[in-house]
XYZ file of C-alpha atoms in Angstrom:
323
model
C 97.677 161.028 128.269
C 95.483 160.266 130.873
C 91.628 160.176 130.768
C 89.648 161.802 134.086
C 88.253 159.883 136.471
C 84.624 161.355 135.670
C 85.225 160.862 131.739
C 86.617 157.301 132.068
C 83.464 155.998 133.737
C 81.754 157.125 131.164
C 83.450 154.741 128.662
C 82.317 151.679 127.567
C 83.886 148.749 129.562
C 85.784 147.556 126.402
C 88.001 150.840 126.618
C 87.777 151.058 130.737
C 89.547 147.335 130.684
C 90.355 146.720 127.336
C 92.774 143.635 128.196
C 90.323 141.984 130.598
C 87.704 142.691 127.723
C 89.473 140.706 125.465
C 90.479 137.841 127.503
C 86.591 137.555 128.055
C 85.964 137.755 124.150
C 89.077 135.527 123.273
C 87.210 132.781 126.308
C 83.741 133.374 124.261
C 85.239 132.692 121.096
C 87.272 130.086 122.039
C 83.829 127.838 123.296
C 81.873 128.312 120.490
C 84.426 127.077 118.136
C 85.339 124.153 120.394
C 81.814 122.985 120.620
C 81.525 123.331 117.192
C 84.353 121.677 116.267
C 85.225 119.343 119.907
C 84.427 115.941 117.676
C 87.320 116.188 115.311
C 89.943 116.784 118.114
C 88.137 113.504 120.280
C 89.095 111.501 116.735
C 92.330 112.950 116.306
C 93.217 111.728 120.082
C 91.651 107.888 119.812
C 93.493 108.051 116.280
C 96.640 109.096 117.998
C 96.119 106.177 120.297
C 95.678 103.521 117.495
C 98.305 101.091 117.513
C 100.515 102.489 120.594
C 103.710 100.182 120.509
C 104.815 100.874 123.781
C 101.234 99.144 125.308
C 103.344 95.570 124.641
C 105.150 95.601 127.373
C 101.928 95.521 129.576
C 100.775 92.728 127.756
C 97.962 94.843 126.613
C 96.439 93.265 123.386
C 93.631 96.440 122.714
C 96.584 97.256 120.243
C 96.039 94.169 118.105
C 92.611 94.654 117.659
C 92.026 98.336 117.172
C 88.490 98.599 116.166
C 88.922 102.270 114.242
C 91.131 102.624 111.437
C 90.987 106.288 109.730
C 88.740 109.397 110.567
C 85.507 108.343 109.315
C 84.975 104.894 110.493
C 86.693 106.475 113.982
C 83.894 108.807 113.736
C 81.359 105.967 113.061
C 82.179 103.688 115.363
C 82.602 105.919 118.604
C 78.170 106.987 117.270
C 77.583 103.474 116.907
C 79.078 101.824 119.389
C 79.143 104.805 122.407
C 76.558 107.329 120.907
C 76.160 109.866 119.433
C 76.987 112.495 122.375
C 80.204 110.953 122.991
C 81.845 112.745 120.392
C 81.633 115.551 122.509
C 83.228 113.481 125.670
C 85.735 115.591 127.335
C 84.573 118.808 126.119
C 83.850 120.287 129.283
C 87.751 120.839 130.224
C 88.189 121.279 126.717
C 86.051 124.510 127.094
C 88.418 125.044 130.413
C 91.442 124.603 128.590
C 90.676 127.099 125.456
C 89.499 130.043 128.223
C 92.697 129.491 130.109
C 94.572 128.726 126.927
C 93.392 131.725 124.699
C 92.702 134.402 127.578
C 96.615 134.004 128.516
C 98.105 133.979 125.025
C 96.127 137.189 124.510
C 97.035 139.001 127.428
C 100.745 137.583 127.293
C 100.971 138.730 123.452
C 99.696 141.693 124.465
C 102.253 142.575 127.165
C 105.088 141.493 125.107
C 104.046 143.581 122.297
C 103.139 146.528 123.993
C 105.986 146.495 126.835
C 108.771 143.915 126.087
C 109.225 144.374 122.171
C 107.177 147.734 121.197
C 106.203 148.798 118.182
C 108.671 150.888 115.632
C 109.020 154.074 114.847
C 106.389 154.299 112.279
C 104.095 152.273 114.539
C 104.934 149.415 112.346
C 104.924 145.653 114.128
C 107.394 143.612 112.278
C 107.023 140.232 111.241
C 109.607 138.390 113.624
C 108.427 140.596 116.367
C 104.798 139.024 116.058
C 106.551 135.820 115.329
C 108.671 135.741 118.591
C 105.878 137.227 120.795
C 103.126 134.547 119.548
C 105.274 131.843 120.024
C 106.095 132.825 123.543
C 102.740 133.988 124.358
C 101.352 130.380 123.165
C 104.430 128.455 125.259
C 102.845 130.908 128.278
C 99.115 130.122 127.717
C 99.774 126.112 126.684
C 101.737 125.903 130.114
C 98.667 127.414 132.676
C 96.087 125.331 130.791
C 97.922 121.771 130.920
C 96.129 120.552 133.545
C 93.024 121.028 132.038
C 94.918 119.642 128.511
C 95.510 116.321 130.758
C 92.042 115.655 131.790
C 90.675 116.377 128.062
C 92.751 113.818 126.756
C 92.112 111.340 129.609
C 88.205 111.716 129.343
C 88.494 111.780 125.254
C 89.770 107.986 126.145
C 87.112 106.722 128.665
C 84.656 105.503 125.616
C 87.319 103.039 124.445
C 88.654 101.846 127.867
C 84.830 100.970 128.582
C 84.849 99.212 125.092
C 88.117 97.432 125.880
C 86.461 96.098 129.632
C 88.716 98.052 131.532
C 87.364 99.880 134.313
C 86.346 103.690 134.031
C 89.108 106.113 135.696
C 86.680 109.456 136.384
C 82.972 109.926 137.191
C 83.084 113.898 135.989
C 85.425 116.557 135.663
C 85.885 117.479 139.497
C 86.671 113.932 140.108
C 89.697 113.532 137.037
C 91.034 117.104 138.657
C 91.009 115.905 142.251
C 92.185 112.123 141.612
C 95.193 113.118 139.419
C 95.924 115.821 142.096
C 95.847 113.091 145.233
C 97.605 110.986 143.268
C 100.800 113.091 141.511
C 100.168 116.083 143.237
C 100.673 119.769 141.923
C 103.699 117.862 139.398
C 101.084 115.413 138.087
C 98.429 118.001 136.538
C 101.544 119.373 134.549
C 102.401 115.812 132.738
C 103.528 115.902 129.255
C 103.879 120.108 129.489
C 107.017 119.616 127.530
C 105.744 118.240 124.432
C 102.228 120.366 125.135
C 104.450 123.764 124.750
C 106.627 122.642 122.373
C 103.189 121.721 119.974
C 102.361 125.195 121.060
C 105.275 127.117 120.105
C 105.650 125.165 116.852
C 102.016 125.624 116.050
C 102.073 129.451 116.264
C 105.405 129.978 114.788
C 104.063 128.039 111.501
C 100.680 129.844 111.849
C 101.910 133.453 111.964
C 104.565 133.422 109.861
C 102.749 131.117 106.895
C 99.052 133.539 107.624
C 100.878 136.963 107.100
C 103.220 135.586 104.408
C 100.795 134.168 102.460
C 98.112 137.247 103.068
C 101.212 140.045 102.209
C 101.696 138.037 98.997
C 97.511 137.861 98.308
C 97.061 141.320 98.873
C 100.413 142.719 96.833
C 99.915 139.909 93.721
C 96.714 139.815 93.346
C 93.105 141.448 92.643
C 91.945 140.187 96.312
C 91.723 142.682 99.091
C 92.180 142.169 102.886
C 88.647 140.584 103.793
C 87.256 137.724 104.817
C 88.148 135.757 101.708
C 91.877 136.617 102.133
C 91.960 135.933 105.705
C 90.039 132.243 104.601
C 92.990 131.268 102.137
C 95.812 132.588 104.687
C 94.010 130.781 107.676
C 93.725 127.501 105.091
C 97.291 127.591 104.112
C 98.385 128.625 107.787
C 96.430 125.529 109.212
C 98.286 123.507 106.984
C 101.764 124.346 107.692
C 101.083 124.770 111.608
C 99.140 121.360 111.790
C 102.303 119.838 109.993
C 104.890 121.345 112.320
C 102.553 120.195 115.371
C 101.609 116.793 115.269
C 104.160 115.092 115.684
C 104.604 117.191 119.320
C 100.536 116.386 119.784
C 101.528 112.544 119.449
C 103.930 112.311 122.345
C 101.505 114.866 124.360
C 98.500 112.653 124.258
C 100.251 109.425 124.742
C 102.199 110.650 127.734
C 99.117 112.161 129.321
C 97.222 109.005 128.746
C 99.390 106.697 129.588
C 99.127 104.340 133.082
C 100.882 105.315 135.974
C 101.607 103.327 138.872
C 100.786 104.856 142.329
C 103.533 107.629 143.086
C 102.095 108.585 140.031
C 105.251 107.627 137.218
C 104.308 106.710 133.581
C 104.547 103.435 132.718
C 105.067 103.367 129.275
C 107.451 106.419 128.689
C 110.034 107.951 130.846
C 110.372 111.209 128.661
C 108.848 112.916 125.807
C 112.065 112.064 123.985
C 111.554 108.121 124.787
C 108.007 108.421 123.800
C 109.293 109.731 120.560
C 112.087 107.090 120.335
C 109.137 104.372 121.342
C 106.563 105.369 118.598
C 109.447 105.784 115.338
C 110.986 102.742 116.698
C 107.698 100.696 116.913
C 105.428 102.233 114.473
C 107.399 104.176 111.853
C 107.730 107.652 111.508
C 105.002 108.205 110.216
C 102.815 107.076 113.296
C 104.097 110.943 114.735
C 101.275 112.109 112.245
C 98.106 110.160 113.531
C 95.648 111.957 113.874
C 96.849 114.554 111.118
C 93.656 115.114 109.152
C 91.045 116.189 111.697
C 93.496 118.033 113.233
C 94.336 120.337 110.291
C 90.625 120.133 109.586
C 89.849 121.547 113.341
C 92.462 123.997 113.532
C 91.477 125.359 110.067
C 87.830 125.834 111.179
C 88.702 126.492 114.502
C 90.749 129.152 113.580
C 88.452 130.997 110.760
C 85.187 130.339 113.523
C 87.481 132.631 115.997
C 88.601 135.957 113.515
C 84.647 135.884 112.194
C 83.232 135.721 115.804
C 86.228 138.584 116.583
C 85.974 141.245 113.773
C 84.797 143.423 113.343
C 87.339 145.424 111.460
C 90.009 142.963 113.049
C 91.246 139.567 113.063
C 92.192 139.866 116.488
C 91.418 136.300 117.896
C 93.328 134.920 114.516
C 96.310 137.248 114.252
C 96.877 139.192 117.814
C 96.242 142.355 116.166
C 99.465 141.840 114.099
């Protein structure tokens, strides 16, 4: 049923656009908690770097002499040998990437709920409706924000290049946007989107299904209700299980966007996602696909809980699309 025209201006804007209202809240949301929590994905990418195999063939020796070996003394040697503020390199199209990132997932999920999938007759949303939506709405939202992905990771790895004497690639943001565009055009700001969607889908297939399993089973079993302490052990146990499903994807992401190109702008090191892979099990074990895994669990997990606080109240719509 429609509203008047005379009654709907009087609404607040939240209910006069209530998707563009939360893409804005979702974009608010999004930089808060990746300020607060930007140095823990910067280690996660040099750790992810740490020992690359593949660098051999360029006679590259940085590999032989990695300076960082584990989160902490990653953490302590970008303060003491960079500064302190360089944990927060990169976060500027970090901040990009979330708006882009989180605004379209919402508005995607919101679509496919709403128009492609519906709810049921009891205005129930089932489980593996929310499951295939969010996984789909993240593959949508990881897709539009990979060039903004790219230049994160590329700037999260201009401290170490310095370190290492090579030269410096970018002088800011604009300038990593425009040289990677004159260089591998439209194509090049969408390197390593296979691996970046794939992390995407897998992330928020293991988050959804783990955070409403594991809150059904809290809420049925035992004396907790559905509050904020519920939604802290679902998000913790969700993290886990999403970060674990992830990183191996977030590996091959960050190597392929990092790696050199030469000047039609073709990796170097890797061919494929799938000879990155290949490369790094090969070369480094199996386990090297889980570099990096501890700070990011840790920054998903407070990521994640920073995002449903700031988005209540009532709701845990940032964390759960209103599931």
């Amino acid at each position: 049923m429609s509203v008047p025209e005379d009654e709907e201006r009087l609404l607040p804007p939240a209910q006069r656009w209530p998707r563009a209202s939360k893409f804005l809240l979702s974009g608010c949301a999004a930089t808060v908690a990746e300020l607060a929590t930007f140095p823990l994905d910067l280690i996660k990418t040099r750790l992810q770097m740490q020992g690359e195999a593949a660098l051999a063939r360029l006679g590259d020796s940085a590999r032989e002499s990695a300076p960082y070996r584990g989160m902490v003394r990653t953490a302590l040697g970008i303060i003491q040998e960079e500064g302190f503020l360089k944990l927060w390199q990169g976060v500027t199209p970090a901040i990009y990437r979330h708006i882009v990132y989180s605004g379209g997932r919402m508005v995607t999920y919101e679509h496919l709920r709403e128009v492609v999938f519906g709810k049921s007759e009891d205005k129930h949303y089932p489980l593996w409706k929310s499951v295939i939506g969010g996984m789909m709405a993240g593959v949508v939202g990881q897709f539009l924000a990979n060039p903004t992905d790219l230049v994160k990771v590329q700037m999260q790895m201009e401290g170490k290049r310095k370190l290492e004497g090579k030269p410096l690639r970018f002088r800011g943001v604009h300038h990593a946007f425009a040289k990677i565009l004159s260089e591998g055009g439209i194509r090049g700001l969408w390197a390593g989107w296979v691996p970046n969607i794939q992390r995407a889908a897998l992330v928020n297939m293991g988050d959804l299904t783990t955070y409403d399993t594991v809150k059904h089973y809290l809420v049925l079993n035992t004396p907790l209700e559905d509050n904020i302490m519920t939604h802290g052990l679902s998000s913790l146990c969700s993290g886990l299980v999403a970060s674990i499903l992830g990183t191996p994807a977030d590996v091959i992401k960050s190597r392929i966007m990092n790696q050199p190109r030469d000047k039609q702008g073709r990796g170097l090191l890797y061919k494929s996602s799938t000879d990155c892979l290949i490369q790094a099990v090969q070369g480094e074990g199996f386990m090297s696909l889980y570099k990096g895994f501890l700070p990011s669990w840790l920054r998903m997990q407070s990521g994640w809980i920073t995002q449903g606080h700031l988005m209540r109240p009532g709701t845990e719509f940032s964390r759960r699309f209103e599931s």
